[in-house]
Structures are given as C-alpha cells and as structure tokens.
PDB file of C-alpha atoms and ligand atoms in Angstrom:
ATOM      1  CA  UNK A  23      29.913 -42.148 148.980  1.00 90.00           C
ATOM      2  CA  UNK A  24      31.827 -43.511 146.009  1.00 97.00           C
ATOM      3  CA  UNK A  25      35.302 -41.622 145.209  1.00 98.00           C
ATOM      4  CA  UNK A  26      36.407 -40.806 142.030  1.00 98.00           C
ATOM      5  CA  UNK A  27      40.018 -41.503 141.374  1.00 99.00           C
ATOM      6  CA  UNK A  28      42.296 -39.880 138.468  1.00 99.00           C
ATOM      7  CA  UNK A  29      45.717 -41.850 137.932  1.00 99.00           C
ATOM      8  CA  UNK A  30      48.329 -40.918 135.614  1.00 99.00           C
ATOM      9  CA  UNK A  31      50.445 -43.559 134.140  1.00 98.00           C
ATOM     10  CA  UNK A  32      47.701 -46.020 134.311  1.00 99.00           C
ATOM     11  CA  UNK A  33      48.914 -48.047 131.255  1.00 98.00           C
ATOM     12  CA  UNK A  34      51.622 -49.793 133.108  1.00 98.00           C
ATOM     13  CA  UNK A  35      53.387 -50.718 136.147  1.00 98.00           C
ATOM     14  CA  UNK A  36      52.406 -49.057 139.449  1.00 99.00           C
ATOM     15  CA  UNK A  37      49.801 -47.072 137.884  1.00 99.00           C
ATOM     16  CA  UNK A  38      48.039 -50.085 136.046  1.00 99.00           C
ATOM     17  CA  UNK A  39      48.265 -52.267 139.476  1.00 99.00           C
ATOM     18  CA  UNK A  40      46.369 -49.258 141.364  1.00 99.00           C
ATOM     19  CA  UNK A  41      43.733 -48.691 138.723  1.00 99.00           C
ATOM     20  CA  UNK A  42      43.059 -52.968 139.384  1.00 99.00           C
ATOM     21  CA  UNK A  43      43.053 -52.436 142.832  1.00 99.00           C
ATOM     22  CA  UNK A  44      41.032 -49.279 143.229  1.00 99.00           C
ATOM     23  CA  UNK A  45      38.476 -50.944 140.655  1.00 98.00           C
ATOM     24  CA  UNK A  46      38.154 -53.996 142.778  1.00 98.00           C
ATOM     25  CA  UNK A  47      37.316 -51.234 145.769  1.00 98.00           C
ATOM     26  CA  UNK A  48      34.443 -49.806 143.959  1.00 98.00           C
ATOM     27  CA  UNK A  49      36.457 -46.239 143.120  1.00 98.00           C
ATOM     28  CA  UNK A  50      35.466 -44.913 140.091  1.00 98.00           C
ATOM     29  CA  UNK A  51      38.525 -44.436 137.474  1.00 98.00           C
ATOM     30  CA  UNK A  52      39.681 -41.898 135.349  1.00 99.00           C
ATOM     31  CA  UNK A  53      42.767 -43.782 133.775  1.00 99.00           C
ATOM     32  CA  UNK A  54      45.547 -41.670 131.631  1.00 99.00           C
ATOM     33  CA  UNK A  55      48.398 -42.554 129.746  1.00 98.00           C
ATOM     34  CA  UNK A  56      49.669 -41.867 125.990  1.00 98.00           C
ATOM     35  CA  UNK A  57      48.837 -45.502 124.533  1.00 98.00           C
ATOM     36  CA  UNK A  58      45.463 -45.638 123.772  1.00 98.00           C
ATOM     37  CA  UNK A  59      44.882 -49.171 123.315  1.00 98.00           C
ATOM     38  CA  UNK A  60      46.057 -50.307 126.227  1.00 98.00           C
ATOM     39  CA  UNK A  61      43.654 -47.434 127.947  1.00 98.00           C
ATOM     40  CA  UNK A  62      40.838 -48.736 126.249  1.00 98.00           C
ATOM     41  CA  UNK A  63      41.681 -52.777 127.126  1.00 98.00           C
ATOM     42  CA  UNK A  64      41.953 -51.382 130.600  1.00 98.00           C
ATOM     43  CA  UNK A  65      38.378 -49.511 130.480  1.00 98.00           C
ATOM     44  CA  UNK A  66      36.896 -52.812 129.305  1.00 98.00           C
ATOM     45  CA  UNK A  67      38.243 -55.145 131.772  1.00 98.00           C
ATOM     46  CA  UNK A  68      37.822 -52.978 134.858  1.00 98.00           C
ATOM     47  CA  UNK A  69      34.218 -51.546 133.852  1.00 98.00           C
ATOM     48  CA  UNK A  70      33.266 -55.142 135.184  1.00 98.00           C
ATOM     49  CA  UNK A  71      33.694 -53.604 138.994  1.00 98.00           C
ATOM     50  CA  UNK A  72      33.298 -49.763 138.223  1.00 98.00           C
ATOM     51  CA  UNK A  73      32.938 -46.830 136.059  1.00 98.00           C
ATOM     52  CA  UNK A  74      35.877 -46.239 133.953  1.00 98.00           C
ATOM     53  CA  UNK A  75      36.755 -43.451 131.368  1.00 98.00           C
ATOM     54  CA  UNK A  76      40.017 -42.656 129.903  1.00 98.00           C
ATOM     55  CA  UNK A  77      42.085 -39.768 129.028  1.00 98.00           C
ATOM     56  CA  UNK A  78      44.978 -40.171 126.179  1.00 98.00           C
ATOM     57  CA  UNK A  79      47.297 -37.380 126.588  1.00 98.00           C
ATOM     58  CA  UNK A  80      51.173 -36.733 128.016  1.00 98.00           C
ATOM     59  CA  UNK A  81      51.481 -35.152 130.689  1.00 98.00           C
ATOM     60  CA  UNK A  82      54.391 -33.059 129.545  1.00 98.00           C
ATOM     61  CA  UNK A  83      51.962 -31.261 126.968  1.00 98.00           C
ATOM     62  CA  UNK A  84      50.500 -28.314 128.861  1.00 98.00           C
ATOM     63  CA  UNK A  85      47.672 -27.563 126.556  1.00 98.00           C
ATOM     64  CA  UNK A  86      46.656 -31.567 125.977  1.00 98.00           C
ATOM     65  CA  UNK A  87      46.770 -31.514 129.874  1.00 98.00           C
ATOM     66  CA  UNK A  88      44.277 -29.111 129.985  1.00 98.00           C
ATOM     67  CA  UNK A  89      42.157 -30.110 127.205  1.00 98.00           C
ATOM     68  CA  UNK A  90      41.721 -33.706 128.347  1.00 98.00           C
ATOM     69  CA  UNK A  91      40.653 -32.602 131.864  1.00 98.00           C
ATOM     70  CA  UNK A  92      38.244 -30.200 130.595  1.00 97.00           C
ATOM     71  CA  UNK A  93      37.096 -32.825 128.377  1.00 98.00           C
ATOM     72  CA  UNK A  94      35.796 -35.159 131.441  1.00 98.00           C
ATOM     73  CA  UNK A  95      32.144 -36.146 131.313  1.00 97.00           C
ATOM     74  CA  UNK A  96      30.114 -34.483 134.194  1.00 96.00           C
ATOM     75  CA  UNK A  97      29.685 -38.018 135.810  1.00 96.00           C
ATOM     76  CA  UNK A  98      33.926 -38.089 136.175  1.00 98.00           C
ATOM     77  CA  UNK A  99      34.398 -34.320 136.918  1.00 94.00           C
ATOM     78  CA  UNK A 100      34.464 -34.461 140.891  1.00 98.00           C
ATOM     79  CA  UNK A 101      38.132 -35.825 141.523  1.00 98.00           C
ATOM     80  CA  UNK A 102      38.593 -36.801 144.983  1.00 98.00           C
ATOM     81  CA  UNK A 103      41.922 -38.751 144.546  1.00 99.00           C
ATOM     82  CA  UNK A 104      45.090 -37.487 142.281  1.00 99.00           C
ATOM     83  CA  UNK A 105      47.358 -40.069 142.096  1.00 99.00           C
ATOM     84  CA  UNK A 106      50.593 -38.682 140.085  1.00 99.00           C
ATOM     85  CA  UNK A 107      52.415 -41.563 138.814  1.00 99.00           C
ATOM     86  CA  UNK A 108      53.273 -40.936 135.332  1.00 99.00           C
ATOM     87  CA  UNK A 109      56.851 -40.913 134.791  1.00 98.00           C
ATOM     88  CA  UNK A 110      60.123 -42.561 134.019  1.00 98.00           C
ATOM     89  CA  UNK A 111      63.953 -42.743 133.690  1.00 98.00           C
ATOM     90  CA  UNK A 112      65.613 -42.193 130.282  1.00 98.00           C
ATOM     91  CA  UNK A 113      69.067 -43.367 130.492  1.00 98.00           C
ATOM     92  CA  UNK A 114      71.768 -44.035 132.669  1.00 98.00           C
ATOM     93  CA  UNK A 115      74.892 -42.067 132.335  1.00 98.00           C
ATOM     94  CA  UNK A 116      77.250 -39.657 133.937  1.00 98.00           C
ATOM     95  CA  UNK A 117      76.291 -35.696 134.101  1.00 98.00           C
ATOM     96  CA  UNK A 118      79.190 -35.350 131.464  1.00 98.00           C
ATOM     97  CA  UNK A 119      77.864 -38.112 128.917  1.00 98.00           C
ATOM     98  CA  UNK A 120      74.429 -37.744 129.513  1.00 98.00           C
ATOM     99  CA  UNK A 121      71.744 -37.104 126.338  1.00 98.00           C
ATOM    100  CA  UNK A 122      70.324 -33.766 126.556  1.00 98.00           C
ATOM    101  CA  UNK A 123      66.651 -35.020 124.819  1.00 98.00           C
ATOM    102  CA  UNK A 124      67.118 -37.579 128.167  1.00 98.00           C
ATOM    103  CA  UNK A 125      67.059 -34.769 130.580  1.00 99.00           C
ATOM    104  CA  UNK A 126      64.079 -33.059 129.049  1.00 98.00           C
ATOM    105  CA  UNK A 127      61.722 -35.988 128.904  1.00 98.00           C
ATOM    106  CA  UNK A 128      62.740 -36.837 132.739  1.00 98.00           C
ATOM    107  CA  UNK A 129      61.885 -32.992 133.366  1.00 98.00           C
ATOM    108  CA  UNK A 130      59.182 -32.389 131.135  1.00 98.00           C
ATOM    109  CA  UNK A 131      57.023 -35.831 132.514  1.00 98.00           C
ATOM    110  CA  UNK A 132      58.261 -36.160 135.911  1.00 99.00           C
ATOM    111  CA  UNK A 133      58.739 -32.600 137.321  1.00 99.00           C
ATOM    112  CA  UNK A 134      56.820 -30.563 134.759  1.00 99.00           C
ATOM    113  CA  UNK A 135      53.936 -33.307 133.973  1.00 99.00           C
ATOM    114  CA  UNK A 136      52.822 -33.423 137.447  1.00 99.00           C
ATOM    115  CA  UNK A 137      52.533 -29.800 138.146  1.00 99.00           C
ATOM    116  CA  UNK A 138      50.639 -29.523 135.371  1.00 99.00           C
ATOM    117  CA  UNK A 139      48.056 -32.486 136.020  1.00 99.00           C
ATOM    118  CA  UNK A 140      48.228 -30.900 139.693  1.00 98.00           C
ATOM    119  CA  UNK A 141      47.054 -27.322 138.789  1.00 98.00           C
ATOM    120  CA  UNK A 142      44.518 -28.290 136.679  1.00 98.00           C
ATOM    121  CA  UNK A 143      42.950 -30.396 139.285  1.00 98.00           C
ATOM    122  CA  UNK A 144      43.674 -28.831 142.112  1.00 98.00           C
ATOM    123  CA  UNK A 145      41.046 -25.649 142.098  1.00 98.00           C
ATOM    124  CA  UNK A 146      38.179 -28.101 142.284  1.00 98.00           C
ATOM    125  CA  UNK A 147      39.497 -29.821 145.475  1.00 98.00           C
ATOM    126  CA  UNK A 148      40.323 -26.165 147.161  1.00 98.00           C
ATOM    127  CA  UNK A 149      37.234 -25.074 146.606  1.00 98.00           C
ATOM    128  CA  UNK A 150      35.623 -28.046 148.236  1.00 98.00           C
ATOM    129  CA  UNK A 151      38.093 -27.996 150.689  1.00 98.00           C
ATOM    130  CA  UNK A 152      38.704 -31.827 150.181  1.00 98.00           C
ATOM    131  CA  UNK A 153      40.822 -34.275 148.051  1.00 98.00           C
ATOM    132  CA  UNK A 154      43.758 -36.573 148.280  1.00 98.00           C
ATOM    133  CA  UNK A 155      47.162 -35.886 146.217  1.00 99.00           C
ATOM    134  CA  UNK A 156      49.193 -38.760 146.350  1.00 99.00           C
ATOM    135  CA  UNK A 157      52.956 -38.236 144.299  1.00 99.00           C
ATOM    136  CA  UNK A 158      54.974 -41.290 143.282  1.00 99.00           C
ATOM    137  CA  UNK A 159      58.513 -40.333 144.286  1.00 99.00           C
ATOM    138  CA  UNK A 160      61.245 -42.770 144.415  1.00 99.00           C
ATOM    139  CA  UNK A 161      64.298 -43.515 146.668  1.00 98.00           C
ATOM    140  CA  UNK A 162      65.782 -41.383 144.326  1.00 98.00           C
ATOM    141  CA  UNK A 163      64.223 -38.439 145.433  1.00 98.00           C
ATOM    142  CA  UNK A 164      65.813 -39.437 148.954  1.00 98.00           C
ATOM    143  CA  UNK A 165      69.546 -39.865 147.761  1.00 98.00           C
ATOM    144  CA  UNK A 166      71.849 -40.032 144.709  1.00 98.00           C
ATOM    145  CA  UNK A 167      73.259 -42.240 142.853  1.00 98.00           C
ATOM    146  CA  UNK A 168      75.994 -42.948 140.342  1.00 98.00           C
ATOM    147  CA  UNK A 169      74.661 -42.164 136.745  1.00 98.00           C
ATOM    148  CA  UNK A 170      71.249 -41.236 138.313  1.00 98.00           C
ATOM    149  CA  UNK A 171      71.863 -37.511 138.366  1.00 98.00           C
ATOM    150  CA  UNK A 172      69.046 -35.843 136.118  1.00 99.00           C
ATOM    151  CA  UNK A 173      66.386 -38.394 137.220  1.00 99.00           C
ATOM    152  CA  UNK A 174      67.460 -38.084 140.834  1.00 99.00           C
ATOM    153  CA  UNK A 175      67.328 -34.557 140.778  1.00 99.00           C
ATOM    154  CA  UNK A 176      63.204 -34.974 138.784  1.00 99.00           C
ATOM    155  CA  UNK A 177      62.534 -37.210 142.105  1.00 99.00           C
ATOM    156  CA  UNK A 178      63.969 -34.790 144.542  1.00 99.00           C
ATOM    157  CA  UNK A 179      61.571 -32.173 142.788  1.00 99.00           C
ATOM    158  CA  UNK A 180      58.808 -34.257 143.657  1.00 99.00           C
ATOM    159  CA  UNK A 181      59.986 -34.976 146.947  1.00 98.00           C
ATOM    160  CA  UNK A 182      59.976 -31.417 147.464  1.00 98.00           C
ATOM    161  CA  UNK A 183      56.833 -30.388 145.349  1.00 99.00           C
ATOM    162  CA  UNK A 184      54.861 -32.908 147.634  1.00 98.00           C
ATOM    163  CA  UNK A 185      56.315 -31.171 151.213  1.00 98.00           C
ATOM    164  CA  UNK A 186      55.265 -27.780 149.137  1.00 98.00           C
ATOM    165  CA  UNK A 187      51.397 -29.176 148.188  1.00 98.00           C
ATOM    166  CA  UNK A 188      51.045 -30.156 151.787  1.00 98.00           C
ATOM    167  CA  UNK A 189      51.997 -26.915 153.063  1.00 98.00           C
ATOM    168  CA  UNK A 190      49.791 -24.752 150.866  1.00 98.00           C
ATOM    169  CA  UNK A 191      46.981 -26.607 150.795  1.00 98.00           C
ATOM    170  CA  UNK A 192      46.789 -26.926 154.526  1.00 98.00           C
ATOM    171  CA  UNK A 193      44.309 -24.446 154.876  1.00 98.00           C
ATOM    172  CA  UNK A 194      42.077 -26.342 152.310  1.00 98.00           C
ATOM    173  CA  UNK A 195      41.978 -29.497 154.254  1.00 98.00           C
ATOM    174  CA  UNK A 196      43.644 -31.311 151.394  1.00 98.00           C
ATOM    175  CA  UNK A 197      45.764 -34.586 152.131  1.00 98.00           C
ATOM    176  CA  UNK A 198      48.863 -34.611 150.518  1.00 98.00           C
ATOM    177  CA  UNK A 199      51.250 -38.103 150.606  1.00 98.00           C
ATOM    178  CA  UNK A 200      54.180 -39.331 148.683  1.00 98.00           C
ATOM    179  CA  UNK A 201      55.596 -42.956 148.322  1.00 98.00           C
ATOM    180  CA  UNK A 202      58.826 -43.440 147.561  1.00 99.00           C
ATOM    181  CA  UNK A 203      59.561 -46.799 146.319  1.00 99.00           C
ATOM    182  CA  UNK A 204      63.221 -48.986 145.619  1.00 98.00           C
ATOM    183  CA  UNK A 205      63.008 -51.062 142.801  1.00 98.00           C
ATOM    184  CA  UNK A 206      59.780 -52.147 141.174  1.00 98.00           C
ATOM    185  CA  UNK A 207      59.930 -54.694 138.875  1.00 98.00           C
ATOM    186  CA  UNK A 208      57.745 -52.913 135.940  1.00 98.00           C
ATOM    187  CA  UNK A 209      58.848 -51.535 132.426  1.00 98.00           C
ATOM    188  CA  UNK A 210      60.720 -48.768 134.456  1.00 98.00           C
ATOM    189  CA  UNK A 211      63.862 -50.253 132.968  1.00 98.00           C
ATOM    190  CA  UNK A 212      63.102 -51.158 129.661  1.00 98.00           C
ATOM    191  CA  UNK A 213      62.052 -47.532 129.178  1.00 98.00           C
ATOM    192  CA  UNK A 214      65.361 -46.333 130.944  1.00 98.00           C
ATOM    193  CA  UNK A 215      67.607 -48.620 128.593  1.00 98.00           C
ATOM    194  CA  UNK A 216      65.417 -47.804 125.832  1.00 98.00           C
ATOM    195  CA  UNK A 217      63.807 -50.817 125.179  1.00 98.00           C
ATOM    196  CA  UNK A 218      66.564 -53.400 125.851  1.00 98.00           C
ATOM    197  CA  UNK A 219      64.715 -56.209 127.821  1.00 96.00           C
ATOM    198  CA  UNK A 220      68.203 -58.420 128.354  1.00 97.00           C
ATOM    199  CA  UNK A 221      69.556 -55.440 130.546  1.00 97.00           C
ATOM    200  CA  UNK A 222      66.366 -54.512 132.037  1.00 98.00           C
ATOM    201  CA  UNK A 223      65.804 -57.939 133.320  1.00 96.00           C
ATOM    202  CA  UNK A 224      69.391 -57.745 135.025  1.00 97.00           C
ATOM    203  CA  UNK A 225      68.202 -54.933 137.404  1.00 98.00           C
ATOM    204  CA  UNK A 226      65.717 -57.329 138.837  1.00 98.00           C
ATOM    205  CA  UNK A 227      67.418 -60.631 138.871  1.00 98.00           C
ATOM    206  CA  UNK A 228      68.818 -62.328 142.339  1.00 98.00           C
ATOM    207  CA  UNK A 229      66.341 -60.904 144.481  1.00 98.00           C
ATOM    208  CA  UNK A 230      62.739 -60.569 145.089  1.00 98.00           C
ATOM    209  CA  UNK A 231      62.052 -56.922 143.655  1.00 98.00           C
ATOM    210  CA  UNK A 232      59.123 -55.055 144.757  1.00 98.00           C
ATOM    211  CA  UNK A 233      56.209 -55.717 142.704  1.00 98.00           C
ATOM    212  CA  UNK A 234      53.738 -53.382 141.317  1.00 99.00           C
ATOM    213  CA  UNK A 235      50.891 -54.581 143.334  1.00 99.00           C
ATOM    214  CA  UNK A 236      52.941 -54.165 146.752  1.00 99.00           C
ATOM    215  CA  UNK A 237      52.832 -50.473 145.697  1.00 99.00           C
ATOM    216  CA  UNK A 238      49.171 -50.293 145.091  1.00 99.00           C
ATOM    217  CA  UNK A 239      48.448 -51.871 148.026  1.00 98.00           C
ATOM    218  CA  UNK A 240      50.233 -49.067 150.008  1.00 98.00           C
ATOM    219  CA  UNK A 241      48.532 -46.495 147.730  1.00 99.00           C
ATOM    220  CA  UNK A 242      45.502 -48.057 148.650  1.00 98.00           C
ATOM    221  CA  UNK A 243      46.065 -48.107 152.496  1.00 98.00           C
ATOM    222  CA  UNK A 244      47.114 -44.848 152.438  1.00 98.00           C
ATOM    223  CA  UNK A 245      44.133 -43.278 150.612  1.00 98.00           C
ATOM    224  CA  UNK A 246      41.480 -45.452 153.040  1.00 98.00           C
ATOM    225  CA  UNK A 247      42.494 -43.934 156.223  1.00 98.00           C
ATOM    226  CA  UNK A 248      40.201 -42.032 158.166  1.00 98.00           C
ATOM    227  CA  UNK A 249      39.913 -38.207 156.862  1.00 97.00           C
ATOM    228  CA  UNK A 250      41.943 -37.090 160.061  1.00 98.00           C
ATOM    229  CA  UNK A 251      44.895 -39.226 159.070  1.00 98.00           C
ATOM    230  CA  UNK A 252      47.529 -38.302 156.696  1.00 98.00           C
ATOM    231  CA  UNK A 253      50.379 -40.320 155.802  1.00 98.00           C
ATOM    232  CA  UNK A 254      52.750 -38.132 154.406  1.00 97.00           C
ATOM    233  CA  UNK A 255      55.763 -39.824 153.551  1.00 98.00           C
ATOM    234  CA  UNK A 256      56.653 -43.356 152.857  1.00 98.00           C
ATOM    235  CA  UNK A 257      59.841 -44.796 151.749  1.00 98.00           C
ATOM    236  CA  UNK A 258      59.531 -48.319 150.587  1.00 98.00           C
ATOM    237  CA  UNK A 259      62.019 -51.007 149.997  1.00 98.00           C
ATOM    238  CA  UNK A 260      62.430 -54.475 148.748  1.00 98.00           C
ATOM    239  CA  UNK A 261      63.643 -56.541 151.706  1.00 98.00           C
ATOM    240  CA  UNK A 262      66.922 -57.371 149.515  1.00 98.00           C
ATOM    241  CA  UNK A 263      67.794 -53.530 148.896  1.00 98.00           C
ATOM    242  CA  UNK A 264      69.027 -51.329 151.928  1.00 98.00           C
ATOM    243  CA  UNK A 265      70.089 -47.903 149.214  1.00 98.00           C
ATOM    244  CA  UNK A 266      69.505 -47.196 145.838  1.00 97.00           C
ATOM    245  CA  UNK A 267      73.060 -49.343 145.288  1.00 97.00           C
ATOM    246  CA  UNK A 268      73.381 -51.877 148.276  1.00 98.00           C
ATOM    247  CA  UNK A 269      70.980 -54.981 147.240  1.00 98.00           C
ATOM    248  CA  UNK A 270      71.642 -58.444 148.479  1.00 98.00           C
ATOM    249  CA  UNK A 271      71.813 -60.207 145.551  1.00 98.00           C
ATOM    250  CA  UNK A 272      72.495 -64.399 145.252  1.00 94.00           C
TER     251      UNK A 272
HETATM  252  P1  NDP B 320      56.302 -47.871 134.182  1.00 58.38           P
HETATM  253  O1  NDP B 320      57.491 -47.739 132.943  1.00 58.38           O
HETATM  254  O2  NDP B 320      55.854 -49.511 134.028  1.00 58.38           O
HETATM  255  O3  NDP B 320      55.232 -46.981 133.883  1.00 58.38           O
HETATM  256  C1  NDP B 320      55.486 -45.842 133.567  1.00 58.38           C
HETATM  257  C2  NDP B 320      53.777 -44.984 133.471  1.00 58.38           C
HETATM  258  O4  NDP B 320      53.702 -43.666 133.258  1.00 58.38           O
HETATM  259  C3  NDP B 320      53.174 -45.510 132.150  1.00 58.38           C
HETATM  260  O5  NDP B 320      51.768 -45.904 132.097  1.00 58.38           O
HETATM  261  C4  NDP B 320      53.573 -44.486 131.093  1.00 58.38           C
HETATM  262  O6  NDP B 320      52.280 -44.541 130.375  1.00 58.38           O
HETATM  263  C5  NDP B 320      53.187 -43.208 131.923  1.00 58.38           C
HETATM  264  N1  NDP B 320      54.050 -42.130 131.453  1.00 58.38           N
HETATM  265  C6  NDP B 320      55.499 -41.843 131.413  1.00 58.38           C
HETATM  266  N2  NDP B 320      56.018 -40.647 130.634  1.00 58.38           N
HETATM  267  C7  NDP B 320      54.666 -40.514 130.605  1.00 58.38           C
HETATM  268  C8  NDP B 320      54.065 -39.050 129.819  1.00 58.38           C
HETATM  269  N3  NDP B 320      55.092 -38.339 129.225  1.00 58.38           N
HETATM  270  N4  NDP B 320      52.941 -38.744 129.568  1.00 58.38           N
HETATM  271  C9  NDP B 320      51.573 -39.441 130.107  1.00 58.38           C
HETATM  272  N5  NDP B 320      52.213 -40.919 130.808  1.00 58.38           N
HETATM  273  C10 NDP B 320      53.495 -41.239 130.691  1.00 58.38           C
HETATM  274  O7  NDP B 320      56.803 -47.672 135.737  1.00 58.38           O
HETATM  275  P2  NDP B 320      56.462 -47.512 136.903  1.00 58.38           P
HETATM  276  O8  NDP B 320      55.266 -48.212 136.814  1.00 58.38           O
HETATM  277  O9  NDP B 320      57.450 -48.502 137.642  1.00 58.38           O
HETATM  278  O10 NDP B 320      56.585 -45.948 136.867  1.00 58.38           O
HETATM  279  C11 NDP B 320      55.419 -45.373 137.639  1.00 58.38           C
HETATM  280  C12 NDP B 320      56.351 -44.411 138.574  1.00 58.38           C
HETATM  281  O11 NDP B 320      57.096 -44.904 139.857  1.00 58.38           O
HETATM  282  C13 NDP B 320      57.200 -43.261 137.890  1.00 58.38           C
HETATM  283  O12 NDP B 320      56.885 -42.132 138.468  1.00 58.38           O
HETATM  284  C14 NDP B 320      58.514 -43.778 138.660  1.00 58.38           C
HETATM  285  O13 NDP B 320      59.391 -42.855 138.244  1.00 58.38           O
HETATM  286  C15 NDP B 320      57.794 -44.653 139.686  1.00 58.38           C
HETATM  287  N6  NDP B 320      59.114 -45.064 140.687  1.00 58.38           N
HETATM  288  C16 NDP B 320      59.386 -46.411 139.656  1.00 58.38           C
HETATM  289  C17 NDP B 320      60.629 -47.246 140.481  1.00 58.38           C
HETATM  290  C18 NDP B 320      60.658 -48.620 140.000  1.00 58.38           C
HETATM  291  O14 NDP B 320      61.728 -49.367 140.374  1.00 58.38           O
HETATM  292  N7  NDP B 320      59.712 -49.291 138.875  1.00 58.38           N
HETATM  293  C19 NDP B 320      61.030 -47.283 141.853  1.00 58.38           C
HETATM  294  C20 NDP B 320      60.508 -45.817 142.438  1.00 58.38           C
HETATM  295  C21 NDP B 320      59.474 -44.973 141.569  1.00 58.38           C
HETATM  296  P3  NDP B 320      52.583 -44.340 128.675  1.00 58.38           P
HETATM  297  O15 NDP B 320      53.560 -44.799 128.136  1.00 58.38           O
HETATM  298  O16 NDP B 320      51.070 -44.913 128.095  1.00 58.38           O
HETATM  299  O17 NDP B 320      52.041 -42.925 128.532  1.00 58.38           O
HETATM  300  C1  8X3 B 321      63.303 -45.871 140.551  1.00 58.38           C
HETATM  301  C2  8X3 B 321      64.322 -46.735 141.459  1.00 58.38           C
HETATM  302  O1  8X3 B 321      66.709 -46.563 142.174  1.00 58.38           O
HETATM  303  O2  8X3 B 321      66.498 -47.269 139.934  1.00 58.38           O
HETATM  304  O3  8X3 B 321      62.931 -44.761 140.791  1.00 58.38           O
HETATM  305  O4  8X3 B 321      66.440 -44.697 140.735  1.00 58.38           O
HETATM  306  S1  8X3 B 321      65.713 -46.105 141.067  1.00 58.38           S
END
C-alpha cells in the first residue's frame, strides 16, 4: 500500500533530497518548512511523481505545529513515516562568547521542534500500532567539539530522544531510527555563519563532503526494510572525515 511521509525541513539540503527520492519511489508527501515559495516550487516539481501537500510553519512554534498538522487534508492524515529533519546550527562560538539568541534558536528548533512535531503525530501511530520515525541527529550528538557547545547539546538531546522513543514506543510496534551524519554540503554552514557564503564554502573545500542525496539514499534504505527490521542508529561520515575535528583535506 502507498505510504505517506511527513518531512520537516523539506525546503533545503537533506530534507529536500529526501523528498525528491521519496517522490520518485511513489511515497505520498507532506512537506514542511518556513519558506513558502520553496515549498510551493517543490510541490509543483514533485507532483509529477506523487501526491504532495505542503505545510508552512516554524517547528519551534508549538501552536503553529498543532494548527498545521490538524489542517491536513484527509488524503494525507494517515502518516506512516515521520522524518524529523528540520534544524540548524546558529553560530560557532565558545561557551563564554556564545549568543543567547543563537542558543535559544538551536534548542527551540532542534529539540523542542522535534518534540512538538513528534507529539502531534505519534498518537495516530500508537492507535494503529504502526509507523516509522526517523530522527536526523549528527556526529555532534555523539561527540563534542570546540565551539560546538549548544549545537552539540541539542544533537545529544536528539540522540537521547531517539533512544527514548524507541523504548517507549516499543510496545506499539513503532520503528524509530536515528541517522547521524558528519559533514554534508547543504545550506547548513551558511545558516551557521549567518549568510557568510565564503566562510561556509571553506567548510566543504579540500575534500569530498557528503551530499544531501547520500543521506536521502540512506533514509530511504532504512524506511524500506521489511517491517521486522529496525536500523536504530547510523553514523555516516565522508571518507575524508574521521571525527568532527579530523578531516583529511588536500
Ligand atoms: P539546511 O540548512 O540545508 O536545511 C535545514 C532545513 O531545516 C531547512 O529546510 C529549513 O527550512 C528547516 N528548518 C530550520 N529551522 C526550522 C524551523 N525553526 N522551523 C521549520 N523548519 C526549519 O541544512 P541540512 O539539510 O544540512 O540540515 C538538516 C538536518 O541535518 C538538521 O537537523 C541538521 O542539524 C542535520 N545535520 C546536518 C549536517 C550537515 O553537515 N549539513 C550534519 C549532521 C546533521 P526553512 O528555513 O524553510 O524553515
Ligand atoms: C553538522 C555536522 O560537525 O558541523 O551536524 O556538527 S557538524
């Protein structure tokens, strides 16, 4: 039977690539993000392959999350796959120099946003005793690197919540998986460095970084295993990267 996927952060990078791959594999799509024009363009493009609806909301706005999810048309309101992908790093500063607005933005989107969206969707999965939640963590959720402090804390929280979901939803037959990428060449660094394109480019130069399509491929592999198979935790690096701080650059 045709599945329906709800993807947060579908306007860019990993979420956008996942939406494109899911569409080509005939998965019905609910695409979410704050940038409406990008959502509309994606809807137009991917509707050639599958049914697509879009929801514009900020994952960190609790009320907006509820309103958006409750507004889903009936053809889309049974969600089989939730991809909790929306998130970003804001800034790269020592704990003593960090900007509190940046800290709020990271905790609000990466942690609270993931919780708000999950809380709105999990009940229909527990009722059906079926569903798949994919949480996009990071190597920043497995290790801590200089100046990564609050972003790393937010992704450590995703790592913990992934395990917690897996435990609490076990009796409901719900699959839960986390994918933890190393460096992926997306708009991530542009957001981290507040639009500084030159600085963000240097993050991905001198080696072959992971591409958004590489992670989309892995997400698709994970969600298409037979139902009795749950790939719970995956760490994915570019070949040139051995840890957050060890990169074999030319
Ligand atoms: P991008 O910046 O390219 O994409 C981020 C996406 O998240 C956008 O679609 C953005 O949409 C959405 N988003 C961010 N904040 C919010 C918010 N408050 N409400 C709703 N949507 C939001 O980065 P990536 O694709 O790289 O990032 C995707 C995920 O992967 C993130 O969770 C990131 O932490 C994680 N990750 C990234 C890595 C990398 O090196 N790139 C490595 C490891 C993990 P919009 O602005 O339209 O709302
Ligand atoms: C993104 C990868 O190393 O910048 O989560 O934290 S890193």
